[in-house]
PDB file of C-alpha atoms and ligand atoms in Angstrom:
ATOM      1  CA  MET O  13      18.788  56.310 -63.595  1.00 86.00           C
ATOM      2  CA  ALA O  14      17.187  58.485 -66.238  1.00 94.00           C
ATOM      3  CA  LEU O  15      13.626  57.994 -65.014  1.00 94.00           C
ATOM      4  CA  SER O  16      14.025  57.727 -61.251  1.00 93.00           C
ATOM      5  CA  ARG O  17      11.357  59.741 -59.371  1.00 86.00           C
ATOM      6  CA  ARG O  18       9.152  59.635 -62.479  1.00 93.00           C
ATOM      7  CA  LEU O  19       5.756  57.935 -62.687  1.00 93.00           C
ATOM      8  CA  ALA O  20       4.623  56.205 -65.885  1.00 95.00           C
ATOM      9  CA  ILE O  21       0.868  55.672 -66.187  1.00 95.00           C
ATOM     10  CA  ILE O  22       0.235  52.992 -68.786  1.00 96.00           C
ATOM     11  CA  ALA O  23      -3.240  52.199 -70.100  1.00 96.00           C
ATOM     12  CA  GLY O  24      -3.194  48.575 -71.213  1.00 95.00           C
ATOM     13  CA  GLY O  25      -0.108  48.155 -69.038  1.00 94.00           C
ATOM     14  CA  LEU O  26      -0.672  44.427 -68.600  1.00 95.00           C
ATOM     15  CA  GLY O  27      -1.018  43.835 -72.342  1.00 94.00           C
ATOM     16  CA  GLY O  28       1.716  42.841 -74.793  1.00 94.00           C
ATOM     17  CA  LEU O  29       3.102  46.234 -75.883  1.00 96.00           C
ATOM     18  CA  GLY O  30       2.092  47.842 -72.569  1.00 96.00           C
ATOM     19  CA  SER O  31       4.140  45.453 -70.450  1.00 95.00           C
ATOM     20  CA  ALA O  32       7.088  45.511 -72.894  1.00 96.00           C
ATOM     21  CA  THR O  33       7.117  49.321 -72.613  1.00 97.00           C
ATOM     22  CA  GLY O  34       6.561  49.217 -68.853  1.00 96.00           C
ATOM     23  CA  LYS O  35       9.504  46.885 -68.405  1.00 95.00           C
ATOM     24  CA  ILE O  36      11.848  49.280 -70.193  1.00 96.00           C
ATOM     25  CA  LEU O  37      10.566  52.287 -68.235  1.00 96.00           C
ATOM     26  CA  ARG O  38      10.973  50.269 -65.031  1.00 95.00           C
ATOM     27  CA  SER O  39      14.557  49.384 -65.961  1.00 94.00           C
ATOM     28  CA  GLN O  40      15.229  53.150 -66.193  1.00 96.00           C
ATOM     29  CA  GLY O  41      13.931  53.666 -62.655  1.00 94.00           C
ATOM     30  CA  ALA O  42      10.319  54.784 -63.256  1.00 95.00           C
ATOM     31  CA  TRP O  43       7.509  53.693 -60.963  1.00 94.00           C
ATOM     32  CA  LEU O  44       4.510  52.330 -62.804  1.00 95.00           C
ATOM     33  CA  ALA O  45       0.745  52.758 -62.507  1.00 94.00           C
ATOM     34  CA  LEU O  46      -0.767  50.127 -64.783  1.00 96.00           C
ATOM     35  CA  LEU O  47      -4.383  50.452 -65.870  1.00 96.00           C
ATOM     36  CA  TYR O  48      -6.028  47.192 -66.799  1.00 96.00           C
ATOM     37  CA  ALA O  49      -9.464  46.516 -68.304  1.00 95.00           C
ATOM     38  CA  PRO O  50     -12.278  45.124 -66.107  1.00 95.00           C
ATOM     39  CA  PHE O  51     -12.334  41.976 -68.244  1.00 94.00           C
ATOM     40  CA  GLU O  52      -8.698  41.330 -67.278  1.00 93.00           C
ATOM     41  CA  ALA O  53      -9.493  41.554 -63.543  1.00 94.00           C
ATOM     42  CA  ASN O  54      -9.312  37.830 -62.854  1.00 95.00           C
ATOM     43  CA  ARG O  55      -5.934  37.515 -64.631  1.00 94.00           C
ATOM     44  CA  THR O  56      -4.155  40.518 -63.128  1.00 94.00           C
ATOM     45  CA  LYS O  57      -1.688  38.565 -60.998  1.00 94.00           C
ATOM     46  CA  GLU O  58      -0.864  36.151 -63.804  1.00 94.00           C
ATOM     47  CA  LEU O  59      -0.364  38.985 -66.359  1.00 93.00           C
ATOM     48  CA  LEU O  60       1.685  41.047 -63.919  1.00 94.00           C
ATOM     49  CA  ARG O  61       4.040  38.151 -63.272  1.00 94.00           C
ATOM     50  CA  LYS O  62       4.237  37.327 -66.998  1.00 92.00           C
ATOM     51  CA  GLY O  63       5.010  40.932 -67.968  1.00 91.00           C
ATOM     52  CA  TYR O  64       7.126  42.123 -65.046  1.00 93.00           C
ATOM     53  CA  GLY O  65       8.384  39.087 -63.136  1.00 92.00           C
ATOM     54  CA  LYS O  66       8.460  39.148 -59.316  1.00 89.00           C
ATOM     55  CA  ASP O  67      11.426  41.344 -58.590  1.00 88.00           C
ATOM     56  CA  PHE O  68       9.845  44.655 -57.530  1.00 90.00           C
ATOM     57  CA  ALA O  69       8.432  46.257 -54.375  1.00 90.00           C
ATOM     58  CA  PRO O  70       4.626  46.742 -54.241  1.00 89.00           C
ATOM     59  CA  GLU O  71       4.876  50.543 -54.381  1.00 89.00           C
ATOM     60  CA  GLU O  72       7.003  50.384 -57.538  1.00 93.00           C
ATOM     61  CA  ILE O  73       4.281  48.829 -59.672  1.00 95.00           C
ATOM     62  CA  ARG O  74       0.635  49.438 -58.806  1.00 94.00           C
ATOM     63  CA  THR O  75      -2.314  48.171 -60.821  1.00 95.00           C
ATOM     64  CA  TYR O  76      -5.715  49.813 -61.228  1.00 95.00           C
ATOM     65  CA  GLU O  77      -8.857  48.485 -62.828  1.00 96.00           C
ATOM     66  CA  CYS O  78      -9.966  51.088 -65.353  1.00 96.00           C
ATOM     67  CA  ASP O  79     -12.408  51.004 -68.237  1.00 96.00           C
ATOM     68  CA  ILE O  80     -10.803  53.641 -70.438  1.00 95.00           C
ATOM     69  CA  THR O  81     -14.096  54.170 -72.304  1.00 92.00           C
ATOM     70  CA  SER O  82     -15.818  55.375 -69.107  1.00 92.00           C
ATOM     71  CA  PRO O  83     -15.057  58.922 -67.840  1.00 89.00           C
ATOM     72  CA  SER O  84     -15.922  58.042 -64.227  1.00 89.00           C
ATOM     73  CA  SER O  85     -13.745  54.925 -64.292  1.00 93.00           C
ATOM     74  CA  VAL O  86     -10.788  56.893 -65.702  1.00 92.00           C
ATOM     75  CA  GLN O  87     -11.279  59.677 -63.179  1.00 88.00           C
ATOM     76  CA  SER O  88     -11.450  57.305 -60.244  1.00 89.00           C
ATOM     77  CA  ALA O  89      -8.332  55.387 -61.373  1.00 91.00           C
ATOM     78  CA  PHE O  90      -6.368  58.642 -61.625  1.00 89.00           C
ATOM     79  CA  ALA O  91      -7.705  59.839 -58.268  1.00 86.00           C
ATOM     80  CA  ARG O  92      -6.681  56.621 -56.513  1.00 84.00           C
ATOM     81  CA  TYR O  93      -2.939  56.827 -57.086  1.00 81.00           C
ATOM     82  CA  PRO O  94      -1.545  57.743 -53.647  1.00 76.00           C
ATOM     83  CA  GLN O  95      -0.526  61.374 -53.277  1.00 63.00           C
ATOM     84  CA  ILE O  96      -0.721  62.131 -56.988  1.00 64.00           C
ATOM     85  CA  TRP O  97      -3.179  64.994 -56.386  1.00 63.00           C
ATOM     86  CA  PRO O  98      -1.998  67.834 -54.176  1.00 62.00           C
ATOM     87  CA  ARG O  99      -4.003  67.980 -50.909  1.00 65.00           C
ATOM     88  CA  GLY O 100      -7.573  69.258 -51.386  1.00 64.00           C
ATOM     89  CA  MET O 101      -7.412  69.129 -55.171  1.00 64.00           C
ATOM     90  CA  ARG O 102      -9.693  66.794 -57.095  1.00 62.00           C
ATOM     91  CA  PRO O 103     -11.138  66.826 -60.633  1.00 56.00           C
ATOM     92  CA  ARG O 104     -14.544  68.515 -60.854  1.00 60.00           C
ATOM     93  CA  GLN O 105     -16.996  65.785 -61.779  1.00 58.00           C
ATOM     94  CA  ARG O 106     -19.954  67.794 -63.182  1.00 59.00           C
ATOM     95  CA  ARG O 107     -18.014  69.991 -65.557  1.00 63.00           C
ATOM     96  CA  ARG O 108     -16.086  67.005 -66.818  1.00 66.00           C
ATOM     97  CA  SER O 109     -19.149  64.903 -67.549  1.00 73.00           C
ATOM     98  CA  ARG O 110     -20.726  67.772 -69.562  1.00 78.00           C
ATOM     99  CA  ALA O 111     -17.490  68.164 -71.520  1.00 82.00           C
ATOM    100  CA  PHE O 112     -17.454  64.422 -72.146  1.00 82.00           C
ATOM    101  CA  SER O 113     -20.953  64.423 -73.602  1.00 86.00           C
ATOM    102  CA  ARG O 114     -19.979  67.270 -75.947  1.00 86.00           C
ATOM    103  CA  ARG O 115     -16.915  65.327 -77.102  1.00 87.00           C
ATOM    104  CA  TRP O 116     -18.927  62.157 -77.452  1.00 89.00           C
ATOM    105  CA  LYS O 117     -21.446  63.998 -79.638  1.00 90.00           C
ATOM    106  CA  HIS O 118     -18.646  65.066 -82.019  1.00 90.00           C
ATOM    107  CA  LEU O 119     -17.260  61.548 -82.281  1.00 93.00           C
ATOM    108  CA  ASN O 120     -20.734  60.060 -82.730  1.00 94.00           C
ATOM    109  CA  THR O 121     -22.027  62.526 -85.303  1.00 95.00           C
ATOM    110  CA  LYS O 122     -18.868  63.137 -87.272  1.00 96.00           C
ATOM    111  CA  LEU O 123     -17.192  59.748 -87.217  1.00 97.00           C
ATOM    112  CA  LEU O 124     -19.684  57.020 -86.319  1.00 97.00           C
ATOM    113  CA  GLY O 125     -22.433  58.726 -88.398  1.00 97.00           C
ATOM    114  CA  PRO O 126     -20.449  58.686 -91.683  1.00 97.00           C
ATOM    115  CA  MET O 127     -19.299  55.140 -90.929  1.00 98.00           C
ATOM    116  CA  LEU O 128     -22.885  53.884 -90.502  1.00 98.00           C
ATOM    117  CA  CYS O 129     -24.182  55.757 -93.570  1.00 98.00           C
ATOM    118  CA  SER O 130     -21.259  54.575 -95.722  1.00 98.00           C
ATOM    119  CA  GLN O 131     -21.732  50.954 -94.677  1.00 98.00           C
ATOM    120  CA  ALA O 132     -25.463  51.120 -95.378  1.00 97.00           C
ATOM    121  CA  PHE O 133     -24.763  52.702 -98.789  1.00 97.00           C
ATOM    122  CA  ALA O 134     -22.144  50.066 -99.678  1.00 97.00           C
ATOM    123  CA  ARG O 135     -24.511  47.211 -98.782  1.00 97.00           C
ATOM    124  CA  LEU O 136     -27.238  48.775-100.905  1.00 96.00           C
ATOM    125  CA  TYR O 137     -24.905  49.537-103.829  1.00 96.00           C
ATOM    126  CA  LEU O 138     -23.379  46.053-103.866  1.00 95.00           C
ATOM    127  CA  ALA O 139     -26.828  44.400-103.778  1.00 95.00           C
ATOM    128  CA  VAL O 140     -28.072  46.593-106.638  1.00 93.00           C
ATOM    129  CA  ALA O 141     -24.859  46.039-108.661  1.00 92.00           C
ATOM    130  CA  LYS O 142     -25.208  42.272-108.211  1.00 92.00           C
ATOM    131  CA  ALA O 143     -28.843  42.355-109.330  1.00 92.00           C
ATOM    132  CA  ALA O 144     -27.881  44.452-112.396  1.00 89.00           C
ATOM    133  CA  ALA O 145     -25.202  41.980-113.572  1.00 87.00           C
ATOM    134  CA  PRO O 146     -24.134  41.206-116.260  1.00 86.00           C
ATOM    135  CA  THR O 147     -24.769  44.907-117.097  1.00 88.00           C
ATOM    136  CA  ALA O 148     -22.084  46.992-115.344  1.00 86.00           C
ATOM    137  CA  ALA O 149     -23.548  49.263-112.689  1.00 86.00           C
ATOM    138  CA  PRO O 150     -22.419  52.926-112.748  1.00 91.00           C
ATOM    139  CA  PRO O 151     -19.747  53.642-110.148  1.00 93.00           C
ATOM    140  CA  GLY O 152     -20.788  54.335-106.589  1.00 96.00           C
ATOM    141  CA  ARG O 153     -19.366  57.465-104.914  1.00 97.00           C
ATOM    142  CA  ILE O 154     -18.931  58.233-101.231  1.00 98.00           C
ATOM    143  CA  VAL O 155     -17.937  61.827-100.505  1.00 98.00           C
ATOM    144  CA  SER O 156     -17.590  62.647 -96.819  1.00 97.00           C
ATOM    145  CA  VAL O 157     -17.213  66.147 -95.424  1.00 97.00           C
ATOM    146  CA  SER O 158     -14.037  66.302 -93.398  1.00 97.00           C
ATOM    147  CA  SER O 159     -12.473  69.624 -92.409  1.00 97.00           C
ATOM    148  CA  GLN O 160      -9.247  71.583 -92.247  1.00 97.00           C
ATOM    149  CA  ALA O 161      -9.406  70.390 -88.635  1.00 96.00           C
ATOM    150  CA  ALA O 162      -8.312  66.962 -89.890  1.00 97.00           C
ATOM    151  CA  HIS O 163      -5.004  68.470 -91.050  1.00 97.00           C
ATOM    152  CA  VAL O 164      -4.175  71.126 -88.480  1.00 97.00           C
ATOM    153  CA  ALA O 165      -4.731  71.566 -84.759  1.00 97.00           C
ATOM    154  CA  LEU O 166      -7.706  73.762 -83.855  1.00 95.00           C
ATOM    155  CA  TRP O 167      -7.399  75.266 -80.399  1.00 95.00           C
ATOM    156  CA  LYS O 168      -9.922  73.667 -77.968  1.00 92.00           C
ATOM    157  CA  HIS O 169     -11.338  71.396 -80.678  1.00 94.00           C
ATOM    158  CA  GLY O 170      -9.661  68.105 -79.735  1.00 95.00           C
ATOM    159  CA  ALA O 171     -12.713  65.885 -80.257  1.00 95.00           C
ATOM    160  CA  TYR O 172     -13.662  67.638 -83.513  1.00 95.00           C
ATOM    161  CA  CYS O 173     -10.112  67.307 -84.917  1.00 97.00           C
ATOM    162  CA  THR O 174     -10.063  63.667 -83.832  1.00 97.00           C
ATOM    163  CA  SER O 175     -13.362  62.890 -85.517  1.00 97.00           C
ATOM    164  CA  LYS O 176     -12.293  64.500 -88.802  1.00 97.00           C
ATOM    165  CA  ALA O 177      -8.856  62.848 -88.857  1.00 97.00           C
ATOM    166  CA  GLY O 178     -10.593  59.540 -88.050  1.00 98.00           C
ATOM    167  CA  LEU O 179     -12.968  60.115 -90.950  1.00 98.00           C
ATOM    168  CA  MET O 180      -9.974  60.370 -93.280  1.00 98.00           C
ATOM    169  CA  GLY O 181      -8.623  57.054 -91.959  1.00 98.00           C
ATOM    170  CA  LEU O 182     -12.024  55.472 -92.478  1.00 98.00           C
ATOM    171  CA  THR O 183     -12.180  56.884 -96.018  1.00 98.00           C
ATOM    172  CA  ARG O 184      -8.769  55.438 -96.958  1.00 98.00           C
ATOM    173  CA  ASN O 185      -9.997  52.090 -95.741  1.00 98.00           C
ATOM    174  CA  MET O 186     -13.289  52.268 -97.609  1.00 98.00           C
ATOM    175  CA  ALA O 187     -11.470  53.290-100.801  1.00 98.00           C
ATOM    176  CA  SER O 188      -9.111  50.357-100.490  1.00 98.00           C
ATOM    177  CA  GLU O 189     -11.786  47.760 -99.625  1.00 98.00           C
ATOM    178  CA  TRP O 190     -14.605  48.906-101.876  1.00 98.00           C
ATOM    179  CA  GLY O 191     -12.682  50.472-104.785  1.00 97.00           C
ATOM    180  CA  PRO O 192     -12.289  47.134-106.569  1.00 96.00           C
ATOM    181  CA  LYS O 193     -16.032  46.597-106.136  1.00 96.00           C
ATOM    182  CA  GLY O 194     -16.959  49.848-107.895  1.00 96.00           C
ATOM    183  CA  ILE O 195     -17.255  52.359-105.036  1.00 97.00           C
ATOM    184  CA  THR O 196     -14.827  55.251-104.701  1.00 98.00           C
ATOM    185  CA  ALA O 197     -14.459  57.075-101.377  1.00 98.00           C
ATOM    186  CA  ASN O 198     -13.123  60.594-100.883  1.00 98.00           C
ATOM    187  CA  THR O 199     -13.271  63.445 -98.409  1.00 98.00           C
ATOM    188  CA  VAL O 200     -13.371  67.207 -98.884  1.00 97.00           C
ATOM    189  CA  SER O 201     -11.838  69.475 -96.248  1.00 97.00           C
ATOM    190  CA  PRO O 202     -13.557  72.884 -96.150  1.00 96.00           C
ATOM    191  CA  THR O 203     -12.308  75.814 -94.149  1.00 94.00           C
ATOM    192  CA  VAL O 204     -14.734  77.885 -92.057  1.00 91.00           C
ATOM    193  CA  ALA O 205     -18.157  78.578 -93.603  1.00 92.00           C
ATOM    194  CA  TRP O 206     -20.615  80.728 -91.632  1.00 92.00           C
ATOM    195  CA  THR O 207     -23.303  78.140 -91.062  1.00 91.00           C
ATOM    196  CA  GLU O 208     -25.025  77.303 -87.771  1.00 87.00           C
ATOM    197  CA  LEU O 209     -22.082  75.062 -86.869  1.00 84.00           C
ATOM    198  CA  GLY O 210     -19.403  77.458 -88.175  1.00 83.00           C
TER     199      GLY O 210
HETATM  200  N1  LIG D 325     -19.275  75.211 -91.297  1.00 51.00           N
HETATM  201  C1  LIG D 325     -17.963  75.055 -91.287  1.00 51.00           C
HETATM  202  O1  LIG D 325     -17.196  75.996 -91.050  1.00 51.00           O
HETATM  203  C2  LIG D 325     -17.355  73.706 -91.605  1.00 51.00           C
HETATM  204  C3  LIG D 325     -15.986  73.639 -91.927  1.00 51.00           C
HETATM  205  C4  LIG D 325     -15.427  72.404 -92.213  1.00 51.00           C
HETATM  206  C5  LIG D 325     -16.224  71.269 -92.188  1.00 51.00           C
HETATM  207  N2  LIG D 325     -17.534  71.358 -91.855  1.00 51.00           N
HETATM  208  C6  LIG D 325     -18.303  70.108 -91.810  1.00 51.00           C
HETATM  209  O2  LIG D 325     -19.347  70.178 -92.751  1.00 51.00           O
HETATM  210  C7  LIG D 325     -20.445  69.379 -92.307  1.00 51.00           C
HETATM  211  C8  LIG D 325     -21.723  70.223 -92.341  1.00 51.00           C
HETATM  212  O3  LIG D 325     -21.542  71.337 -91.472  1.00 51.00           O
HETATM  213  P1  LIG D 325     -22.484  72.630 -91.511  1.00 51.00           P
HETATM  214  O4  LIG D 325     -21.616  73.789 -91.270  1.00 51.00           O
HETATM  215  O5  LIG D 325     -23.370  72.595 -92.694  1.00 51.00           O
HETATM  216  O6  LIG D 325     -23.308  72.379 -90.147  1.00 51.00           O
HETATM  217  P2  LIG D 325     -24.850  72.626 -89.853  1.00 51.00           P
HETATM  218  O7  LIG D 325     -25.337  73.830 -90.566  1.00 51.00           O
HETATM  219  O8  LIG D 325     -24.984  72.568 -88.360  1.00 51.00           O
HETATM  220  O9  LIG D 325     -25.558  71.370 -90.506  1.00 51.00           O
HETATM  221  C9  LIG D 325     -25.372  70.088 -89.984  1.00 51.00           C
HETATM  222  C10 LIG D 325     -26.587  69.273 -90.336  1.00 51.00           C
HETATM  223  O10 LIG D 325     -26.430  67.935 -89.834  1.00 51.00           O
HETATM  224  C11 LIG D 325     -27.584  67.592 -89.105  1.00 51.00           C
HETATM  225  N3  LIG D 325     -27.306  66.636 -88.051  1.00 51.00           N
HETATM  226  C12 LIG D 325     -26.649  66.835 -86.881  1.00 51.00           C
HETATM  227  N4  LIG D 325     -26.654  65.695 -86.140  1.00 51.00           N
HETATM  228  C13 LIG D 325     -27.315  64.775 -86.869  1.00 51.00           C
HETATM  229  C14 LIG D 325     -27.676  63.412 -86.653  1.00 51.00           C
HETATM  230  N5  LIG D 325     -27.314  62.776 -85.521  1.00 51.00           N
HETATM  231  N6  LIG D 325     -28.358  62.754 -87.601  1.00 51.00           N
HETATM  232  C15 LIG D 325     -28.711  63.384 -88.728  1.00 51.00           C
HETATM  233  N7  LIG D 325     -28.427  64.661 -89.022  1.00 51.00           N
HETATM  234  C16 LIG D 325     -27.735  65.364 -88.090  1.00 51.00           C
HETATM  235  C17 LIG D 325     -28.058  68.912 -88.527  1.00 51.00           C
HETATM  236  O11 LIG D 325     -29.408  68.811 -88.178  1.00 51.00           O
HETATM  237  P3  LIG D 325     -29.997  69.800 -87.008  1.00 51.00           P
HETATM  238  O12 LIG D 325     -29.901  71.188 -87.564  1.00 51.00           O
HETATM  239  O13 LIG D 325     -31.383  69.300 -86.812  1.00 51.00           O
HETATM  240  O14 LIG D 325     -29.100  69.596 -85.815  1.00 51.00           O
HETATM  241  C18 LIG D 325     -27.835  69.863 -89.704  1.00 51.00           C
HETATM  242  O15 LIG D 325     -28.887  69.804 -90.638  1.00 51.00           O
HETATM  243  C19 LIG D 325     -20.087  68.896 -90.890  1.00 51.00           C
HETATM  244  O16 LIG D 325     -19.568  67.592 -90.955  1.00 51.00           O
HETATM  245  C20 LIG D 325     -18.992  69.865 -90.478  1.00 51.00           C
HETATM  246  O17 LIG D 325     -18.116  69.303 -89.515  1.00 51.00           O
HETATM  247  C21 LIG D 325     -18.124  72.560 -91.574  1.00 51.00           C
END
């Protein structure tokens, strides 16, 4: 079979699309490591049976509780799969947690920050526009600073690229939801400028 001796690790592997995908991979011979969320812990057996039936050996499908938003939970789930790490090799915890906080800072500042500011602005604008009626309020404008990193891959800048691409998704949504209410939303994507950050 095409996937015999291959391991598929599926986050959300007990969910709808996860188990549908897992079933196909299984039918091609892959063994499965299914990560499920802590809040699914008391339904694991039921979901496993629903998604995969009963016709498999225990080593062919293993399940692991894993909160994919927690670095330590992800690390421990990956470390627990039998024999997946060569002897004596384990991820280095301290370096990884520092790297995580750097990534988290990018996502917080460059994605969550614009989201919070834009929402606060929209609430304010809509309240002011309502109070000004029947006189039409001037249009509201949201201009967020994205980056070339939203469009191309920047080496070793995964979290930064993610935050800027996410900002563009957010902007499309804001434009579509708030456009009819008088607020436009756009991004600009500068290249490198020699600021503190640059
Ligand atoms: N420079 C480039 O090459 C370049 C290229 C493309 C896109 N951009 C984007 O352009 C934007 C501005 O970048 P820049 O080069 O002007 O960077 P910058 O010189 O470092 O300025 C960023 C500003 O944001 C403030 N800031 C950081 N975290 C904050 C928080 N949690 N709450 C409030 N303010 C916060 C910083 O304050 P502190 O100084 O106190 O930290 C600083 O004043 C960023 O979104 C960046 O990703 C920059």
